[in-house]
JSON list of C-alpha atoms in Angstrom, two decimals:
[
{"chain": "H", "resi": 1, "resn": "MET", "atom": "CA", "xyz": [29.65, 31.87, -8.84]},
{"chain": "H", "resi": 2, "resn": "THR", "atom": "CA", "xyz": [28.80, 32.52, -12.44]},
{"chain": "H", "resi": 3, "resn": "ARG", "atom": "CA", "xyz": [25.30, 33.12, -13.69]},
{"chain": "H", "resi": 4, "resn": "LEU", "atom": "CA", "xyz": [25.42, 29.81, -15.57]},
{"chain": "H", "resi": 5, "resn": "ALA", "atom": "CA", "xyz": [26.37, 27.87, -12.42]},
{"chain": "H", "resi": 6, "resn": "ALA", "atom": "CA", "xyz": [23.64, 29.62, -10.42]},
{"chain": "H", "resi": 7, "resn": "ALA", "atom": "CA", "xyz": [21.05, 28.85, -13.10]},
{"chain": "H", "resi": 8, "resn": "LYS", "atom": "CA", "xyz": [22.16, 25.19, -13.18]},
{"chain": "H", "resi": 9, "resn": "GLN", "atom": "CA", "xyz": [21.96, 24.98, -9.39]},
{"chain": "H", "resi": 10, "resn": "GLU", "atom": "CA", "xyz": [18.43, 26.50, -9.44]},
{"chain": "H", "resi": 11, "resn": "PHE", "atom": "CA", "xyz": [17.39, 24.10, -12.19]},
{"chain": "H", "resi": 12, "resn": "ASP", "atom": "CA", "xyz": [18.71, 21.08, -10.24]},
{"chain": "H", "resi": 13, "resn": "ARG", "atom": "CA", "xyz": [16.84, 22.24, -7.12]},
{"chain": "H", "resi": 14, "resn": "SER", "atom": "CA", "xyz": [13.61, 22.66, -9.14]},
{"chain": "H", "resi": 15, "resn": "VAL", "atom": "CA", "xyz": [13.94, 19.20, -10.71]},
{"chain": "H", "resi": 16, "resn": "LYS", "atom": "CA", "xyz": [14.53, 17.64, -7.28]},
{"chain": "H", "resi": 17, "resn": "LEU", "atom": "CA", "xyz": [11.38, 19.33, -5.92]},
{"chain": "H", "resi": 18, "resn": "ASP", "atom": "CA", "xyz": [9.32, 18.19, -8.92]},
{"chain": "H", "resi": 19, "resn": "THR", "atom": "CA", "xyz": [10.64, 14.63, -8.56]},
{"chain": "H", "resi": 20, "resn": "ASP", "atom": "CA", "xyz": [9.84, 14.57, -4.84]},
{"chain": "H", "resi": 21, "resn": "GLN", "atom": "CA", "xyz": [6.33, 15.91, -5.46]},
{"chain": "H", "resi": 22, "resn": "ALA", "atom": "CA", "xyz": [5.72, 13.33, -8.21]},
{"chain": "H", "resi": 23, "resn": "ALA", "atom": "CA", "xyz": [6.87, 10.48, -5.96]},
{"chain": "H", "resi": 24, "resn": "LEU", "atom": "CA", "xyz": [4.61, 11.73, -3.18]},
{"chain": "H", "resi": 25, "resn": "HIS", "atom": "CA", "xyz": [1.65, 11.95, -5.58]},
{"chain": "H", "resi": 26, "resn": "VAL", "atom": "CA", "xyz": [2.29, 8.39, -6.86]},
{"chain": "H", "resi": 27, "resn": "GLN", "atom": "CA", "xyz": [2.44, 7.10, -3.27]},
{"chain": "H", "resi": 28, "resn": "GLN", "atom": "CA", "xyz": [-0.82, 8.88, -2.43]},
{"chain": "H", "resi": 29, "resn": "ILE", "atom": "CA", "xyz": [-2.59, 7.34, -5.46]},
{"chain": "H", "resi": 30, "resn": "GLU", "atom": "CA", "xyz": [-1.24, 3.87, -4.61]},
{"chain": "H", "resi": 31, "resn": "ASN", "atom": "CA", "xyz": [-2.62, 4.24, -1.07]},
{"chain": "H", "resi": 32, "resn": "GLU", "atom": "CA", "xyz": [-6.05, 5.25, -2.44]},
{"chain": "H", "resi": 33, "resn": "VAL", "atom": "CA", "xyz": [-6.09, 2.24, -4.80]},
{"chain": "H", "resi": 34, "resn": "ALA", "atom": "CA", "xyz": [-5.17, -0.10, -1.94]},
{"chain": "H", "resi": 35, "resn": "ALA", "atom": "CA", "xyz": [-7.96, 1.39, 0.21]},
{"chain": "H", "resi": 36, "resn": "PHE", "atom": "CA", "xyz": [-10.51, 0.92, -2.59]},
{"chain": "H", "resi": 37, "resn": "ASP", "atom": "CA", "xyz": [-9.34, -2.67, -3.16]},
{"chain": "H", "resi": 38, "resn": "GLU", "atom": "CA", "xyz": [-9.83, -3.41, 0.54]},
{"chain": "H", "resi": 39, "resn": "LYS", "atom": "CA", "xyz": [-13.33, -1.92, 0.46]},
{"chain": "H", "resi": 40, "resn": "VAL", "atom": "CA", "xyz": [-14.21, -4.09, -2.55]},
{"chain": "H", "resi": 41, "resn": "ARG", "atom": "CA", "xyz": [-12.86, -7.22, -0.82]},
{"chain": "H", "resi": 42, "resn": "GLN", "atom": "CA", "xyz": [-14.90, -6.50, 2.30]},
{"chain": "H", "resi": 43, "resn": "GLY", "atom": "CA", "xyz": [-17.92, -5.25, 0.39]},
{"chain": "H", "resi": 44, "resn": "ARG", "atom": "CA", "xyz": [-21.24, -7.00, 0.23]},
{"chain": "H", "resi": 45, "resn": "ILE", "atom": "CA", "xyz": [-23.62, -6.17, -2.56]},
{"chain": "H", "resi": 46, "resn": "THR", "atom": "CA", "xyz": [-27.30, -6.33, -1.65]},
{"chain": "H", "resi": 47, "resn": "ALA", "atom": "CA", "xyz": [-30.41, -5.82, -3.74]},
{"chain": "H", "resi": 48, "resn": "PRO", "atom": "CA", "xyz": [-32.74, -2.92, -2.93]},
{"chain": "H", "resi": 49, "resn": "ALA", "atom": "CA", "xyz": [-35.75, -5.29, -2.82]},
{"chain": "H", "resi": 50, "resn": "ASP", "atom": "CA", "xyz": [-36.64, -8.98, -2.45]},
{"chain": "H", "resi": 51, "resn": "GLY", "atom": "CA", "xyz": [-36.78, -11.03, -5.62]},
{"chain": "H", "resi": 52, "resn": "THR", "atom": "CA", "xyz": [-35.12, -13.62, -7.79]},
{"chain": "H", "resi": 53, "resn": "LEU", "atom": "CA", "xyz": [-32.01, -12.85, -9.80]},
{"chain": "H", "resi": 54, "resn": "TYR", "atom": "CA", "xyz": [-32.72, -14.26, -13.25]},
{"chain": "H", "resi": 55, "resn": "SER", "atom": "CA", "xyz": [-30.03, -12.65, -15.40]},
{"chain": "H", "resi": 56, "resn": "LEU", "atom": "CA", "xyz": [-26.41, -11.97, -14.47]},
{"chain": "H", "resi": 57, "resn": "PRO", "atom": "CA", "xyz": [-24.27, -11.68, -17.62]},
{"chain": "H", "resi": 58, "resn": "VAL", "atom": "CA", "xyz": [-21.09, -10.68, -15.75]},
{"chain": "H", "resi": 59, "resn": "LYS", "atom": "CA", "xyz": [-18.60, -12.86, -13.91]},
{"chain": "H", "resi": 60, "resn": "ALA", "atom": "CA", "xyz": [-16.22, -12.22, -11.03]},
{"chain": "H", "resi": 61, "resn": "GLY", "atom": "CA", "xyz": [-13.35, -10.07, -12.26]},
{"chain": "H", "resi": 62, "resn": "ASP", "atom": "CA", "xyz": [-15.30, -8.45, -15.11]},
{"chain": "H", "resi": 63, "resn": "TYR", "atom": "CA", "xyz": [-15.32, -4.67, -15.33]},
{"chain": "H", "resi": 64, "resn": "VAL", "atom": "CA", "xyz": [-18.73, -2.99, -15.48]},
{"chain": "H", "resi": 65, "resn": "LYS", "atom": "CA", "xyz": [-19.51, 0.57, -16.49]},
{"chain": "H", "resi": 66, "resn": "LEU", "atom": "CA", "xyz": [-21.27, 2.92, -14.12]},
{"chain": "H", "resi": 67, "resn": "GLY", "atom": "CA", "xyz": [-24.97, 3.28, -14.93]},
{"chain": "H", "resi": 68, "resn": "ILE", "atom": "CA", "xyz": [-25.24, 0.09, -17.01]},
{"chain": "H", "resi": 69, "resn": "CYS", "atom": "CA", "xyz": [-27.87, -2.46, -15.92]},
{"chain": "H", "resi": 70, "resn": "TRP", "atom": "CA", "xyz": [-25.83, -5.65, -15.42]},
{"chain": "H", "resi": 71, "resn": "ARG", "atom": "CA", "xyz": [-28.36, -7.80, -13.57]},
{"chain": "H", "resi": 72, "resn": "LYS", "atom": "CA", "xyz": [-32.11, -8.41, -13.77]},
{"chain": "H", "resi": 73, "resn": "MET", "atom": "CA", "xyz": [-34.39, -9.26, -10.83]},
{"chain": "H", "resi": 74, "resn": "ALA", "atom": "CA", "xyz": [-38.08, -9.94, -10.44]},
{"chain": "H", "resi": 75, "resn": "ASP", "atom": "CA", "xyz": [-40.57, -11.11, -7.83]},
{"chain": "H", "resi": 76, "resn": "LEU", "atom": "CA", "xyz": [-41.54, -14.50, -9.27]},
{"chain": "H", "resi": 77, "resn": "HIS", "atom": "CA", "xyz": [-44.08, -15.41, -6.58]},
{"chain": "H", "resi": 78, "resn": "LYS", "atom": "CA", "xyz": [-46.91, -14.09, -8.72]},
{"chain": "H", "resi": 79, "resn": "VAL", "atom": "CA", "xyz": [-46.50, -14.51, -12.45]},
{"chain": "H", "resi": 80, "resn": "ARG", "atom": "CA", "xyz": [-49.12, -13.81, -15.07]},
{"chain": "H", "resi": 81, "resn": "VAL", "atom": "CA", "xyz": [-48.77, -15.62, -18.37]},
{"chain": "H", "resi": 82, "resn": "ARG", "atom": "CA", "xyz": [-50.60, -14.68, -21.55]},
{"chain": "H", "resi": 83, "resn": "ALA", "atom": "CA", "xyz": [-50.60, -17.46, -24.13]},
{"chain": "H", "resi": 84, "resn": "PHE", "atom": "CA", "xyz": [-52.27, -17.73, -27.51]},
{"chain": "H", "resi": 85, "resn": "ILE", "atom": "CA", "xyz": [-53.44, -21.30, -28.06]},
{"chain": "H", "resi": 86, "resn": "ASP", "atom": "CA", "xyz": [-55.34, -22.68, -31.03]},
{"chain": "H", "resi": 87, "resn": "GLU", "atom": "CA", "xyz": [-58.82, -24.01, -30.18]},
{"chain": "H", "resi": 88, "resn": "PRO", "atom": "CA", "xyz": [-58.10, -27.62, -31.22]},
{"chain": "H", "resi": 89, "resn": "GLU", "atom": "CA", "xyz": [-55.20, -27.74, -28.77]},
{"chain": "H", "resi": 90, "resn": "LEU", "atom": "CA", "xyz": [-57.22, -26.49, -25.78]},
{"chain": "H", "resi": 91, "resn": "GLY", "atom": "CA", "xyz": [-58.37, -30.00, -24.91]},
{"chain": "H", "resi": 92, "resn": "ALA", "atom": "CA", "xyz": [-54.78, -31.10, -24.36]},
{"chain": "H", "resi": 93, "resn": "LEU", "atom": "CA", "xyz": [-54.19, -28.45, -21.67]},
{"chain": "H", "resi": 94, "resn": "LYS", "atom": "CA", "xyz": [-54.48, -29.41, -18.03]},
{"chain": "H", "resi": 95, "resn": "ARG", "atom": "CA", "xyz": [-55.73, -26.82, -15.54]},
{"chain": "H", "resi": 96, "resn": "MET", "atom": "CA", "xyz": [-53.22, -26.20, -12.79]},
{"chain": "H", "resi": 97, "resn": "SER", "atom": "CA", "xyz": [-54.53, -25.73, -9.27]},
{"chain": "H", "resi": 98, "resn": "ARG", "atom": "CA", "xyz": [-53.26, -22.99, -7.03]}
]
């Protein structure tokens, strides 16, 4: 066998190994993606505290970035309101009972 034929045979063997490794790596990544998809489908997102969700600017299927605040919650059982009202309009206000 000539040196050229031996080099070609070695090259072909190397390419086959690289191709097999790449296919195995792609299969492994596809399995990880499928596992993450299943976790998302079965997942249930819960809030860390009781409250009312009053702002949710994202919809199902939207992508959100890690660390970005994409919802706003508050405990609306006790709300304090500060209002500036002109004196002439005070008579028109009705006191609300608790």
